[in-house]
Tab-separated table of C-alpha atoms in Angstrom:
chain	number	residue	atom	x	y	z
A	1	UNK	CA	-26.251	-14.778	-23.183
A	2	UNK	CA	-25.955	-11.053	-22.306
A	3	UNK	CA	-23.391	-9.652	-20.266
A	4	UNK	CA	-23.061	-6.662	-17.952
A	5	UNK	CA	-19.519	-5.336	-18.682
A	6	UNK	CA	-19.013	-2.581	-15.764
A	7	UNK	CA	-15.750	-1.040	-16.631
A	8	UNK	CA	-14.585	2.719	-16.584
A	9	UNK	CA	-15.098	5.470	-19.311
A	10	UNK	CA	-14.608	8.655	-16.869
A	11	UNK	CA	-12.855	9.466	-13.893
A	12	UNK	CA	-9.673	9.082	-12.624
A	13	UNK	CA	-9.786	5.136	-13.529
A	14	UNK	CA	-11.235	5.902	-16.930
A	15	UNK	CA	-7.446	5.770	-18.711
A	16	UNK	CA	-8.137	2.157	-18.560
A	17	UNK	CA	-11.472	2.319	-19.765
A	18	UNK	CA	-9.943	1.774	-23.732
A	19	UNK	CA	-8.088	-1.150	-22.917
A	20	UNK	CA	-10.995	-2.957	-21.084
A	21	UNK	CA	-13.056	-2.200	-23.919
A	22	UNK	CA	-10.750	-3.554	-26.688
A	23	UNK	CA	-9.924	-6.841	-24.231
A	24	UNK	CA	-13.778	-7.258	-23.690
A	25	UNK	CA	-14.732	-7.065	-27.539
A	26	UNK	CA	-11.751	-9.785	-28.162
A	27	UNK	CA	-12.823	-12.235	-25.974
A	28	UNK	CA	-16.805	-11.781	-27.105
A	29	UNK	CA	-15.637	-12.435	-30.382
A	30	UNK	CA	-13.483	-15.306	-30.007
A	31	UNK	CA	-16.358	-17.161	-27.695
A	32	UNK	CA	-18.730	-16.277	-29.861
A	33	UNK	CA	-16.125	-18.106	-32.629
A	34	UNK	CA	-16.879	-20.925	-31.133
A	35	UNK	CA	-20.294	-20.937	-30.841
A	36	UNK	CA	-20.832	-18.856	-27.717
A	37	UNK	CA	-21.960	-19.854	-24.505
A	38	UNK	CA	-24.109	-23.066	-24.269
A	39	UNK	CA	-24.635	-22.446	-27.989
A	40	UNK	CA	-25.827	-18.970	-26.701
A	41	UNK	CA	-24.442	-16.104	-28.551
A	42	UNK	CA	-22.625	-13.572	-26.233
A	43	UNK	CA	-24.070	-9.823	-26.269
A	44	UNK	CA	-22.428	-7.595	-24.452
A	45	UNK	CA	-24.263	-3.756	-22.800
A	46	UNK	CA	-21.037	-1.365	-21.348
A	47	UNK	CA	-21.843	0.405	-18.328
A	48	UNK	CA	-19.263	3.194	-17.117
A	49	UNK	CA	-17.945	1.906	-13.680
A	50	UNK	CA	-15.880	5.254	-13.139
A	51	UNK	CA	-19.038	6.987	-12.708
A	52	UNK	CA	-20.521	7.370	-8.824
A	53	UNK	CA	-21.294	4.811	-7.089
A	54	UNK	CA	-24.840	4.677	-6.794
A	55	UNK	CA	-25.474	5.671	-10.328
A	56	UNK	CA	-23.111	2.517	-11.426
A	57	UNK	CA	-25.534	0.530	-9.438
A	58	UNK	CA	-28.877	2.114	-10.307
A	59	UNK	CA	-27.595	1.303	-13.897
A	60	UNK	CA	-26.796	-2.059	-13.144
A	61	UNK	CA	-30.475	-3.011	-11.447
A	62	UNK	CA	-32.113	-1.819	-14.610
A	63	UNK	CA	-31.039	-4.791	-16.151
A	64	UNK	CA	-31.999	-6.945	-13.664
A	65	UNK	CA	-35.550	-7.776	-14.028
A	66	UNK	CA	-37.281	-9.615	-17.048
A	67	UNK	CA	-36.352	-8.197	-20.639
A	68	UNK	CA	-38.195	-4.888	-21.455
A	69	UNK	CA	-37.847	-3.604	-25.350
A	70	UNK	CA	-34.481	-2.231	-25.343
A	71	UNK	CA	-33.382	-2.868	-21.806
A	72	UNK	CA	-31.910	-7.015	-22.148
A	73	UNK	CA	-31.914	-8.866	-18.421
A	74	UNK	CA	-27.811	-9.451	-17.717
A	75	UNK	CA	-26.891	-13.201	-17.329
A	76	UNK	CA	-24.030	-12.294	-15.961
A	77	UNK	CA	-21.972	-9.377	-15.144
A	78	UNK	CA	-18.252	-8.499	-15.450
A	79	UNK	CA	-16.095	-5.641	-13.940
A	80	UNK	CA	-13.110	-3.866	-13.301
A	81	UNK	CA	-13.815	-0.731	-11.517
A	82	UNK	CA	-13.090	0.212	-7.918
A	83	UNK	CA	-13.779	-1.579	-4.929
A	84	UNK	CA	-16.532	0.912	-3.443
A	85	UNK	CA	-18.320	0.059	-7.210
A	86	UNK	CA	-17.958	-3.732	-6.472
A	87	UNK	CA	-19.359	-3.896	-2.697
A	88	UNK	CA	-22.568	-1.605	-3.771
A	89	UNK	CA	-23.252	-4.334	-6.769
A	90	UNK	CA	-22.758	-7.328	-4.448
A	91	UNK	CA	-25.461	-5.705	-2.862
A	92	UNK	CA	-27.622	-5.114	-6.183
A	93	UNK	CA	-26.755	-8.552	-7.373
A	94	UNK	CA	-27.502	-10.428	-4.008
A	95	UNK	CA	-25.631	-13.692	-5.496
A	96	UNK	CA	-28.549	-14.048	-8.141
A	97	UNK	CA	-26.192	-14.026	-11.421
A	98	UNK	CA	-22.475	-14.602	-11.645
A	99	UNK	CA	-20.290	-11.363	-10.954
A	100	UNK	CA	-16.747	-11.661	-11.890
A	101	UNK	CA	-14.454	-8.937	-10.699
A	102	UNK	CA	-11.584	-8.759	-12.506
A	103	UNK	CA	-9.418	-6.014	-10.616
A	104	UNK	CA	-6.582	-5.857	-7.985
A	105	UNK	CA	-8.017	-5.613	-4.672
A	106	UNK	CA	-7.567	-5.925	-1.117
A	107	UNK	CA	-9.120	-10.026	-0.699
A	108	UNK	CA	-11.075	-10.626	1.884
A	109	UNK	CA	-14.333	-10.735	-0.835
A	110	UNK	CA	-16.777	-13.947	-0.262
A	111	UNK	CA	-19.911	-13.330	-1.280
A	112	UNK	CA	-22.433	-15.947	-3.018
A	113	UNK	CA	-21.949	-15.396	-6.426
A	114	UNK	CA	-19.090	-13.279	-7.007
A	115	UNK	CA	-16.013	-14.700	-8.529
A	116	UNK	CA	-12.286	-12.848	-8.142
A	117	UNK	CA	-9.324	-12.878	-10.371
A	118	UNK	CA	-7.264	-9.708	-9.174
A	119	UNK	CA	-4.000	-9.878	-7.146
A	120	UNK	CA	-4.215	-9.024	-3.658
A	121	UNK	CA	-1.708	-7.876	-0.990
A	122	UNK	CA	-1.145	-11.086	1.084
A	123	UNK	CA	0.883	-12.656	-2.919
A	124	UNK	CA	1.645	-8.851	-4.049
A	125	UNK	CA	2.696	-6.492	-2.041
A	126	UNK	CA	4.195	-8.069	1.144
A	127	UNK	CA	6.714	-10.222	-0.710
A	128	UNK	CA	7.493	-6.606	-2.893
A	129	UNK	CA	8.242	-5.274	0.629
A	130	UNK	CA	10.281	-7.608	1.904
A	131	UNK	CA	12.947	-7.543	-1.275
A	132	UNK	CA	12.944	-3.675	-1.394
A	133	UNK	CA	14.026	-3.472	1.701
A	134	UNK	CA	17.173	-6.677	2.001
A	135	UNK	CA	17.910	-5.231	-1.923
A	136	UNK	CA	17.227	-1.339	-1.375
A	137	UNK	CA	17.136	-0.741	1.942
A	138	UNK	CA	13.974	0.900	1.923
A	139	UNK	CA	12.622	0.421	5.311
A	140	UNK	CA	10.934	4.145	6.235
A	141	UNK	CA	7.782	4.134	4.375
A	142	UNK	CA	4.520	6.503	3.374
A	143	UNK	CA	1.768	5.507	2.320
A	144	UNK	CA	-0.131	7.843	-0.552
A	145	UNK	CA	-4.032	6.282	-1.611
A	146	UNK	CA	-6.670	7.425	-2.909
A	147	UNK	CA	-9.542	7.635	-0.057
A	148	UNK	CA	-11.669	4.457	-0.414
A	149	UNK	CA	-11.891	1.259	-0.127
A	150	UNK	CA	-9.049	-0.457	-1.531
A	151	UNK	CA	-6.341	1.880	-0.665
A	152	UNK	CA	-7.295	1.749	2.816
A	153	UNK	CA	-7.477	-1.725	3.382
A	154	UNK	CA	-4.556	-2.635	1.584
A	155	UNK	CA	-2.470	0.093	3.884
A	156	UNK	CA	-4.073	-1.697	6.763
A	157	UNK	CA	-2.968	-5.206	6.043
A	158	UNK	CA	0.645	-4.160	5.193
A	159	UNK	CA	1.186	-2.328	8.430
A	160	UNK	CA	-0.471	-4.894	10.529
A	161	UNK	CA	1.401	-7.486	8.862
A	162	UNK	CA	5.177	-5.518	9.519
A	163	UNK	CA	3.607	-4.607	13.172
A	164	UNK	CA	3.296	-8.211	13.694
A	165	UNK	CA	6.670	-9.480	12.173
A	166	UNK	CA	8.882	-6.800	13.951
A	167	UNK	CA	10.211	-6.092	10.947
A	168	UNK	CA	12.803	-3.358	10.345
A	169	UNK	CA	10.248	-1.844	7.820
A	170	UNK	CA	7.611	0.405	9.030
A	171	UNK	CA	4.989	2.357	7.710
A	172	UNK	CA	5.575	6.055	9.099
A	173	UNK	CA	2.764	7.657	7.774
A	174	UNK	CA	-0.278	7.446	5.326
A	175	UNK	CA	-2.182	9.999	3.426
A	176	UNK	CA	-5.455	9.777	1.651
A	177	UNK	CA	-6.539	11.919	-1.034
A	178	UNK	CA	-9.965	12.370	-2.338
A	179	UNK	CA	-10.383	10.787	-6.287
A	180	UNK	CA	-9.617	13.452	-8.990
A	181	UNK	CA	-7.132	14.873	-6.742
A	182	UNK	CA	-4.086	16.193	-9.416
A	183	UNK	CA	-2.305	18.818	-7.033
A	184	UNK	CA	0.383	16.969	-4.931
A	185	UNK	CA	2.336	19.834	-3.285
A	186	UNK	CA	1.105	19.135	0.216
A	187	UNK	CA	1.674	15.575	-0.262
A	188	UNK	CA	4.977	15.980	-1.251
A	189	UNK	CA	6.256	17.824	1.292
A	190	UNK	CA	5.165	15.656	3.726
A	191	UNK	CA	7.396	13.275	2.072
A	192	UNK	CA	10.252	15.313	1.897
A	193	UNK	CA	10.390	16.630	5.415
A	194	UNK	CA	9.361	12.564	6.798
A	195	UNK	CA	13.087	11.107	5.629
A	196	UNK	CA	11.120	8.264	3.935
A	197	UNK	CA	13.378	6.084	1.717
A	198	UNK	CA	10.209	4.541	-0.246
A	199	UNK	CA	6.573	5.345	-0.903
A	200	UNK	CA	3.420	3.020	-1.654
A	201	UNK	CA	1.431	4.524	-3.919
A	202	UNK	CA	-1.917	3.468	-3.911
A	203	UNK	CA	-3.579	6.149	-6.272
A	204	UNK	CA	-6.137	5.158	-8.777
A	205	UNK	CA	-5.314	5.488	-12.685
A	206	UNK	CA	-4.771	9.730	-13.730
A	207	UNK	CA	-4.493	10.523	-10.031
A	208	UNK	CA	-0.894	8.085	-9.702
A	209	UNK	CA	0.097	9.380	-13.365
A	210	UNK	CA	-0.047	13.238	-12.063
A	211	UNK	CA	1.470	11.995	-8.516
A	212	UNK	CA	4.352	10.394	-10.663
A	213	UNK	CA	4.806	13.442	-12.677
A	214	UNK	CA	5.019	15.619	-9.921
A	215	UNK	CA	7.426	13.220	-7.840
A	216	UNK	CA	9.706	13.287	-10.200
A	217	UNK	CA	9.948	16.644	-11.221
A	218	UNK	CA	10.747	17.451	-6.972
A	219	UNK	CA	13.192	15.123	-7.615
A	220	UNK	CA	12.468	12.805	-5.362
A	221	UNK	CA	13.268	9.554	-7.154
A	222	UNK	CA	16.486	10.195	-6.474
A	223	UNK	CA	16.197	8.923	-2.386
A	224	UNK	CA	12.885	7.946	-2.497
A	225	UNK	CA	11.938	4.187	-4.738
A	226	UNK	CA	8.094	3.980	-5.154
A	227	UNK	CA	5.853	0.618	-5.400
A	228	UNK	CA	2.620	0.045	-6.907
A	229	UNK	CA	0.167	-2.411	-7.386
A	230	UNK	CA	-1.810	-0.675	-9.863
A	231	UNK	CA	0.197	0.106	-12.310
A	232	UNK	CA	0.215	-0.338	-16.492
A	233	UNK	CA	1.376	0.658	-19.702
A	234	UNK	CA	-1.020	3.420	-20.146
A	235	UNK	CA	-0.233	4.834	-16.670
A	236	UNK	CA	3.423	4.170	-17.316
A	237	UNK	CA	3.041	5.849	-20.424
A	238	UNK	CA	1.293	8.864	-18.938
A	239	UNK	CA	4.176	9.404	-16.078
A	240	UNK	CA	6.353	9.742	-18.746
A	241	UNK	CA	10.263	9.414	-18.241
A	242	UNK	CA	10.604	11.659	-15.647
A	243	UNK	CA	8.165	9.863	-13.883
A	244	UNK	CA	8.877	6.476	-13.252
A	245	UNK	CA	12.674	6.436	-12.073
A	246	UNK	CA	12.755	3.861	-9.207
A	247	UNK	CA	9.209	3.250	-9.681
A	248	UNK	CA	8.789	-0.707	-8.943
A	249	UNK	CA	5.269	-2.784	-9.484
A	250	UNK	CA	4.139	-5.953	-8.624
A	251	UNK	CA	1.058	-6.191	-11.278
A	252	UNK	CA	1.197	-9.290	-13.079
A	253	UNK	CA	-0.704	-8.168	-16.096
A	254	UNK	CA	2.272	-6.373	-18.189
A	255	UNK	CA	2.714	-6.789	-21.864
A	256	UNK	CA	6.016	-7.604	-21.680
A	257	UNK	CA	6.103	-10.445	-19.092
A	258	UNK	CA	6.895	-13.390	-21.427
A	259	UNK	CA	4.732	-16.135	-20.080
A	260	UNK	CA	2.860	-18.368	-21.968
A	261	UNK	CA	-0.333	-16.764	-21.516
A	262	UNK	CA	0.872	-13.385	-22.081
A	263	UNK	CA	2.580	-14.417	-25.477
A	264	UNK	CA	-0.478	-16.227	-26.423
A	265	UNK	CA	-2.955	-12.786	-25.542
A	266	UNK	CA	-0.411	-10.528	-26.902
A	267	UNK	CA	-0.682	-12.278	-30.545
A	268	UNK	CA	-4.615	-12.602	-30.509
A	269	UNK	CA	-4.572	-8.970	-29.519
A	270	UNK	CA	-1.897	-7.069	-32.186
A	271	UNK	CA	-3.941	-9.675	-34.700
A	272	UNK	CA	-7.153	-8.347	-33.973
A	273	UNK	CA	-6.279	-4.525	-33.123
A	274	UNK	CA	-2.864	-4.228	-34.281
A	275	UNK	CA	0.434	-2.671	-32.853
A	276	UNK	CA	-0.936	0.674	-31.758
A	277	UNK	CA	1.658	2.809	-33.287
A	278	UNK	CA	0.098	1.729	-36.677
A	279	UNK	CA	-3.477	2.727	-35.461
């Protein structure tokens, strides 16, 4: 059983790329434990989903056809990557193996075949508004994306969704920036001359961590509280303390949310890998 595992090694997404990697090779090995897939052995070919779009998918079609000396035919492929990446491989894969995309997105995906497990903004982000602004007051909102796919939609189902409740909480404004962006000072005026009381940030991996670091040093996470729905420990990490002051997320994947699952990952993980100050 060989798997394509499209994930990110470059680009702005690629600070996630390690943690894929490490989560991928845990559960290979513990399937493979117990005697793999239909008694099939699980092999596994990494293809980096943070590179452009078509050469993602001109990557992925080379495994498509019969097995060719070093080039294995996928059974099956598995991603987290953007959006953009996973409507061009719907395309490639045309419902022929299993695709299972594993990332937050913004729903709405129903193609033969392909098989979601990310959040999306109907469960996330709507609720997320609604307490920030009876607990916060935050009711003057900007919207700051990156410029594809998932950023846009998302944006769009929030404000149509407010729009259509009358709500006291609008979206003023929205700003798209191209991926790699890492200069914010346009951006961030905007912000400060708008009189917004909150900001959805909808940047991918390094671009939100460099947004977040440059919020915070303007100081405006002192009037301004910030939501995500991208958000983890490494970008956390990367923000740094002076970047994540009033910054709220609705991801349900955090290490330190004590479910039952996330207990039970958490120890297969630090038993496999270890704690990662000890690495």
């Amino acid at each position: 059983m060989h798997l394509g595992m499209v994930i990110p090694q470059s680009g702005p997404s690629g600070i996630f790329g390690p943690s894929c990697a490490a989560s991928a090779q845990l559960a290979v090995e513990e399937i493979n434990q117990r005697g793999g897939i239909l008694g099939r052995e699980v092999t596994v070919t990494t293809i980096d989903g943070g590179a452009p779009v078509e050469q993602v998918a001109a990557a992925v079609s080379t495994h498509l056809g019969p097995s060719c000396g070093s080039i294995p035919r996928f059974d099956a492929v598995i991603g987290w990557h953007t959006s953009a990446v996973r409507r061009r491989l719907v395309r490639v894969l045309r419902g022929e193996i299993p695709y299972v995309y594993t990332a937050v997105y913004e729903g709405g995906e129903g193609a033969r075949g392909t098989f979601m497990t990310g959040e999306v903004p109907d469960a996330a982000l709507l609720p997320a508004f609604e307490w920030l602004s009876q607990q916060l007051g935050a009711r003057r909102w900007v919207v700051v994306g990156s410029d594809y796919i998932w950023p846009r939609a998302t944006a769009a189902t929030v404000t149509a969704h407010l729009h259509a409740d009358s709500s006291p909480t609008q979206v003023q404004s929205q700003i798209f920036c191209p991926l790699g962006t890492s200069e914010f000072g346009d951006v961030l005026d905007h912000i400060e001359a708008s009189g917004a009381t909150a900001v959805l940030v909808l940047l991918l991996g390094e671009d939100a961590v460099q947004f977040n670091r440059a919020f915070g040093a303007r100081g405006l996470d002192g009037r301004c509280v910030r939501l995500s729905s991208l958000m983890d420990e490494n970008m956390l990490l990367g923000s740094g303390d002076g970047g994540t002051r009033n910054l709220y997320s609705v991801s349900g994947y955090f290490e330190s949310l004590a479910t039952p699952y996330s207990l039970d990952f958490e120890h297969r993980y630090v038993r496999r890998f270890g704690w990662p100050h000890r690495r």
